[in-house]
Coordinates of C-alpha atoms in Angstrom, one line a residue:
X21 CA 0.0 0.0 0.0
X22 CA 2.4 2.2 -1.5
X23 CA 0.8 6.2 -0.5
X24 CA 2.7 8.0 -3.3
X25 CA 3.8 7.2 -7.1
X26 CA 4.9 4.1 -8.7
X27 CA 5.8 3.9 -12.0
X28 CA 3.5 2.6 -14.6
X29 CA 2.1 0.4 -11.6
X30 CA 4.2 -2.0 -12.0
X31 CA 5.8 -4.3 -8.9
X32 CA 9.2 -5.9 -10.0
X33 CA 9.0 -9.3 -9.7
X34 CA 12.6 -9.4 -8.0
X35 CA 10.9 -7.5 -5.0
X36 CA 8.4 -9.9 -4.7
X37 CA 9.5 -13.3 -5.1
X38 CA 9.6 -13.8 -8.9
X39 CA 6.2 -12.4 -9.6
X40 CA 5.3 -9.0 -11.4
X41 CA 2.0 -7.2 -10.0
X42 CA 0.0 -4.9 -11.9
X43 CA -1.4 -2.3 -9.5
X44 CA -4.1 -0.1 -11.1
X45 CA -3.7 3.0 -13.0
X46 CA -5.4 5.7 -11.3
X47 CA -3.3 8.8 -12.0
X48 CA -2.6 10.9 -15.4
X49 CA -2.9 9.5 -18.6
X50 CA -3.3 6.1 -17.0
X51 CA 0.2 5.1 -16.6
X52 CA 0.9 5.9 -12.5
X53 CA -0.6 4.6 -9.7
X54 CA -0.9 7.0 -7.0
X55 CA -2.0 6.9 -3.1
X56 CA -2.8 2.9 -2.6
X57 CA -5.4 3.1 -5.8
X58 CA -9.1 4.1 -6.5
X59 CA -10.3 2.7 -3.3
X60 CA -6.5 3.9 -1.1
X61 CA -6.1 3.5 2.5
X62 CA -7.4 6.8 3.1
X63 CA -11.0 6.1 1.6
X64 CA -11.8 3.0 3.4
X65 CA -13.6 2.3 7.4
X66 CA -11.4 1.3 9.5
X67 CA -12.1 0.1 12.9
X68 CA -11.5 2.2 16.0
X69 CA -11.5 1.5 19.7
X70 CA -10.4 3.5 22.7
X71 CA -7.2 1.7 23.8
X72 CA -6.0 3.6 27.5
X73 CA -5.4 7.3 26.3
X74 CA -5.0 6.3 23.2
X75 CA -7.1 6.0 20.0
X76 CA -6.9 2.7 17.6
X77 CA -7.4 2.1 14.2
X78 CA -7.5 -1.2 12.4
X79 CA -8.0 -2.3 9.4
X80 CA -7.6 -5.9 7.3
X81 CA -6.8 -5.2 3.3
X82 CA -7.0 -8.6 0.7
X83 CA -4.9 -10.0 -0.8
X84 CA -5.3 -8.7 -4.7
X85 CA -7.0 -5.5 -3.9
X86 CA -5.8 -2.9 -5.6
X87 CA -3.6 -5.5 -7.0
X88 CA -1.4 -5.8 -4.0
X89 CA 0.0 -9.1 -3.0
X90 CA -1.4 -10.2 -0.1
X91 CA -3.0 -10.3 3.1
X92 CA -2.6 -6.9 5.1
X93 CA -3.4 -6.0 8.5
X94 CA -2.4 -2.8 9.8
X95 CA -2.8 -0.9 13.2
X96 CA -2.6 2.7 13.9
X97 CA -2.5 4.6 17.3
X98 CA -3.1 8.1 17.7
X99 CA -2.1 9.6 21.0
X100 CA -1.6 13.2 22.2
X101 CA 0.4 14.4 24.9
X102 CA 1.5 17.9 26.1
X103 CA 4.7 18.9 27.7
X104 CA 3.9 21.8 30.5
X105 CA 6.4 24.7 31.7
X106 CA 6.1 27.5 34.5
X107 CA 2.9 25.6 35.3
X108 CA 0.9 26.8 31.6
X109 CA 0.8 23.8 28.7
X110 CA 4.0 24.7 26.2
X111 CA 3.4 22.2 24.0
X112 CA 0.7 19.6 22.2
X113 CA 1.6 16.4 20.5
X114 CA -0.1 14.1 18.3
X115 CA 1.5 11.0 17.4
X116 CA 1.1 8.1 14.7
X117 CA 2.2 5.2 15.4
X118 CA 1.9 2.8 12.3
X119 CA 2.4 -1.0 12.3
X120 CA 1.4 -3.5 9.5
X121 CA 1.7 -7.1 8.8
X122 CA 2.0 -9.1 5.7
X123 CA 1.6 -13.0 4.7
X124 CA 3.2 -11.7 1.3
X125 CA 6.0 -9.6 0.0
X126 CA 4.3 -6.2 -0.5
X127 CA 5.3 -2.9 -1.2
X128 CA 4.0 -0.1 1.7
X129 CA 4.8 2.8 2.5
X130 CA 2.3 4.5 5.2
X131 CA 1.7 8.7 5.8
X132 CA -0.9 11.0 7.3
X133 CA -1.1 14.0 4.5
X134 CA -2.7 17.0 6.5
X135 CA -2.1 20.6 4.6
X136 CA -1.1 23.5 6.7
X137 CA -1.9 26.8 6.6
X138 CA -0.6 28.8 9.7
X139 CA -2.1 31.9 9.1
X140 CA -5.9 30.3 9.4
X141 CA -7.7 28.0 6.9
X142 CA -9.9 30.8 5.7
X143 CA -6.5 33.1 5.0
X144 CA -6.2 32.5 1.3
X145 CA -3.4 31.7 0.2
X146 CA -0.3 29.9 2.2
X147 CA 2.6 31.3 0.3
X148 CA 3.3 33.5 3.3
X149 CA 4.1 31.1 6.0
X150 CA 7.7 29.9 6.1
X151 CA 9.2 26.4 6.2
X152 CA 12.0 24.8 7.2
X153 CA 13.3 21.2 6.3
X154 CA 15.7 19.9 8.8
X155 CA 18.8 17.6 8.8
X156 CA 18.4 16.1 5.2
X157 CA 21.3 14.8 2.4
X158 CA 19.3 16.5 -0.7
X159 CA 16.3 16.6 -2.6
X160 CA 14.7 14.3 -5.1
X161 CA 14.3 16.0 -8.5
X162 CA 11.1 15.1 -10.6
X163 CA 10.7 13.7 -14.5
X164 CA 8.3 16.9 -15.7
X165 CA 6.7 14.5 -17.9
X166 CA 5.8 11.7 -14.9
X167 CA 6.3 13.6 -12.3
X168 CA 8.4 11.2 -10.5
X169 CA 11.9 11.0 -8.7
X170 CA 14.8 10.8 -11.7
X171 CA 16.8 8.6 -9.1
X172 CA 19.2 11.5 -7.8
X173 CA 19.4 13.3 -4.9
X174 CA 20.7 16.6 -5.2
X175 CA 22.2 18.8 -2.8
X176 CA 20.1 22.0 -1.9
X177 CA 22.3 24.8 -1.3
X178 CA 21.9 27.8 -3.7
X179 CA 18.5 26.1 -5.1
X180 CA 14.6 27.1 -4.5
X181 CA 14.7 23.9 -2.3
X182 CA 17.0 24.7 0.1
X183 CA 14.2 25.8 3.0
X184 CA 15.5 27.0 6.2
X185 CA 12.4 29.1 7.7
X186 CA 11.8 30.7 4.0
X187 CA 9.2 32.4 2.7
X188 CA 7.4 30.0 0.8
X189 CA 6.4 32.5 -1.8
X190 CA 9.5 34.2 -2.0
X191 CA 10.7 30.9 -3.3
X192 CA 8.1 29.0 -5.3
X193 CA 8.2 31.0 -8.1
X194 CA 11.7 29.4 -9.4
X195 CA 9.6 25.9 -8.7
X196 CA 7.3 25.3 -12.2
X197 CA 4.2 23.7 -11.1
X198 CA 4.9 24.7 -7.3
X199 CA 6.7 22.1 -5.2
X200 CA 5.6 18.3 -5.4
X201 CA 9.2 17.0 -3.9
X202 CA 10.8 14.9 -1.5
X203 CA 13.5 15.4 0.8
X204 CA 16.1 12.7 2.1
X205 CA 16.2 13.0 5.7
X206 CA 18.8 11.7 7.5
X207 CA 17.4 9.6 9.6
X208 CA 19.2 6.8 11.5
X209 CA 18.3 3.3 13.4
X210 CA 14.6 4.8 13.3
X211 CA 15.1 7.3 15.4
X212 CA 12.1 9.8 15.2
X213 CA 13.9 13.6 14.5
X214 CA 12.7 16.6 13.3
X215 CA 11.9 16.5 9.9
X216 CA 10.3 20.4 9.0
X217 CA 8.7 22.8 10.6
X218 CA 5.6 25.4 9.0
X219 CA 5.3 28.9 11.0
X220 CA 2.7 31.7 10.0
X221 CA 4.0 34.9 8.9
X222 CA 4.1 36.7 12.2
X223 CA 5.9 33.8 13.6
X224 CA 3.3 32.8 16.5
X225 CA 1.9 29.5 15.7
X226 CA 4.1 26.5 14.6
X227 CA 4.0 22.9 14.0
X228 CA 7.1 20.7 14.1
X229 CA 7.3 17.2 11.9
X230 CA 9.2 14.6 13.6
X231 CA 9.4 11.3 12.2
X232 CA 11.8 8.0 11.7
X233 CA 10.5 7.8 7.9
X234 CA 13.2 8.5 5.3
X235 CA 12.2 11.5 3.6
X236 CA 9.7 14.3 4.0
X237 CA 7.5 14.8 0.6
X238 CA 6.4 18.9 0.4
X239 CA 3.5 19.8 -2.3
X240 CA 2.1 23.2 -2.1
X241 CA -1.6 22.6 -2.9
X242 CA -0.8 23.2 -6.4
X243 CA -4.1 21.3 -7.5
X244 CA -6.4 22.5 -4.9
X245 CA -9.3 24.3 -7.4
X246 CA -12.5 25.4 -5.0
X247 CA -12.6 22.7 -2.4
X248 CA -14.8 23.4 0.2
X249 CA -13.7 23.5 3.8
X250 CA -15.5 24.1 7.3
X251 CA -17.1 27.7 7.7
X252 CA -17.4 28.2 4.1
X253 CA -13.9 28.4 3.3
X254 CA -12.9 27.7 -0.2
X255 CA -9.3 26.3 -0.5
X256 CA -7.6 27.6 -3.4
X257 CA -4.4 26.6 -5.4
X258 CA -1.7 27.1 -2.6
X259 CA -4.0 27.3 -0.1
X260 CA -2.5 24.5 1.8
X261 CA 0.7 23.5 2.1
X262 CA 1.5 19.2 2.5
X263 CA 4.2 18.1 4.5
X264 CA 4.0 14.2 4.5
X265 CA 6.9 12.1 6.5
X266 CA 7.2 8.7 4.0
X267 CA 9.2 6.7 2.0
X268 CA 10.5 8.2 -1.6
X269 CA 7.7 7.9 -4.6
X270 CA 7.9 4.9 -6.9
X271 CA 11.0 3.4 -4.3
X272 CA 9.6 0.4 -5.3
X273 CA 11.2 0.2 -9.0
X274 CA 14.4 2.4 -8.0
X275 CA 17.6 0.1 -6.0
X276 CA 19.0 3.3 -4.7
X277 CA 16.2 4.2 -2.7
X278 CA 14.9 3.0 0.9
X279 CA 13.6 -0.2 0.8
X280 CA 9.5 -0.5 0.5
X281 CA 9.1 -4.2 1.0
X282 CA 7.3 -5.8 3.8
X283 CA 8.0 -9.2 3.8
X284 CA 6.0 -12.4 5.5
X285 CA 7.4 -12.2 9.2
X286 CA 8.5 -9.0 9.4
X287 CA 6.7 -6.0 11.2
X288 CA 6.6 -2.6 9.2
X289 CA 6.6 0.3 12.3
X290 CA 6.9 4.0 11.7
X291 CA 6.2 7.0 13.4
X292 CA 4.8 10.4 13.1
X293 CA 4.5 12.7 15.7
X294 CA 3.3 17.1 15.2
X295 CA 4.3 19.3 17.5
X296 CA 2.0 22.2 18.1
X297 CA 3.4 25.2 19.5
X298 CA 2.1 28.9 19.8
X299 CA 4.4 31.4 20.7
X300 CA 3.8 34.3 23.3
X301 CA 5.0 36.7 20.5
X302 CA 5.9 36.5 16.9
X303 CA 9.3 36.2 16.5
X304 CA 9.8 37.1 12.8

């Protein structure tokens, strides 16, 4: 269940034991299959139960949906914490925790994509908060014509990807299309770090990313046209900014990337954890 792009939908068959998969076509001209299908993770019921102070989700995905390999069962647990100082709450947390098992080689690669907008969802446009990416070896350049990762990773500095609490508008427009990119985070021995961080204008409200996933994937709403939000609000292109803590897109058919495979046996586990923070004044 593979929550960005593979190529032409294809599973190798050297991931998967000598068998090639056709996943479906759901994206473009019919040759990419994007977010876990038609019918993705994110459009099914899954169950929940109140587990302690935490919230559970399960969920039990067939073998051949989608045409994934396999039987998948998959448990997320949403907690939130908050860390106090001088007596007054500092800080909120909400944390994913994300395990799956397999009783077939499978490709997965598990996210929560909420967009951002720190100066209010009815603000417009998000071009004026600023973003930082943390600790991270490059970024992924993108095939114009696929839209997917060419297989490098390419070092930042002196490029409209190198984010350290930017402007996100004073940057975008060297980006064509707006940003739909990953970032390789350096991440070790699945230790969750901060990954980026999204601040409004007048610096007073911020959420931190930390994660143990291997790369952080940024997209600046560049497709939103009208949606409808809560209180009437209409979100616009760029009204929303994406940051989504995951594998790299279409890993699945590129060696040099992070490996995507669950196999029978093995546990897939991965966190995400926000940290909410407002600030007593803007600081910039």
């Amino acid at each position: 269940w593979y929550q960005r792009r593979v190529r032409e939908a294809v599973v190798s068959t050297q991931s998967t034991g000598g068998k090639e998969y056709q996943l479906s076509l759901n994206h473009g001209d019919g040759t990419v299959h994007l977010h876990g299908g038609y019918v993705g993770l994110s459009k099914v019921v899954w169950g929940c139960e109140i587990v302690g102070d935490t919230l559970q989700f399960k969920h039990t995905q067939s073998d051949g949906t989608e045409g994934y390999p396999g039987n998948m069962e998959l448990i997320v647990t949403v907690s939130i914490r908050t860390k106090s100082a001088g007596g007054r709450i500092s800080g909120t947390f909400l944390s994913l925790d994300m395990k799956a098992t397999c009783d077939h080689a499978t490709p997965i690669n598990l996210t929560f994509h909420p967009y951002f907008n720190m100066d209010g969802h009815k603000s417009g446009s998000a071009l004026d908060n600023k973003l930082t990416v943390f600790d991270y070896a490059g970024y992924l350049p993108m095939n114009p014509d696929t839209n997917l990762p060419t297989g490098e990773i390419v070092k930042t500095r002196g490029t409209p990807f190198n984010l350290d609490r930017s402007r996100i508008g004073d940057l975008i427009v060297d980006v064509p299309g707006g940003y739909d990119h990953s970032f390789h985070l350096c991440t070790k021995d699945r230790f969750v770090v901060p990954a980026a961080e999204i601040e409004s204008k007048d610096g007073r409200y911020r959420v931190r990313i930390l994660t143990d996933q291997p790369g952080i994937h940024v997209y600046s709403g560049n497709y939103l046209a009208g949606t409808k939000g809560k209180d009437g609000a209409v979100y616009d292109k760029h009204s929303g900014i994406a940051l989504e803590a995951q594998n790299f897109p279409n890993a699945v058919n590129i060696p040099s990337f992070p490996n995507c495979i669950l196999r029978e046996g093995e546990e897939y586990s991965r966190n995400i954890t926000f940290s909410f923070v407002i600030c007593n004044s803007g600081m910039g």
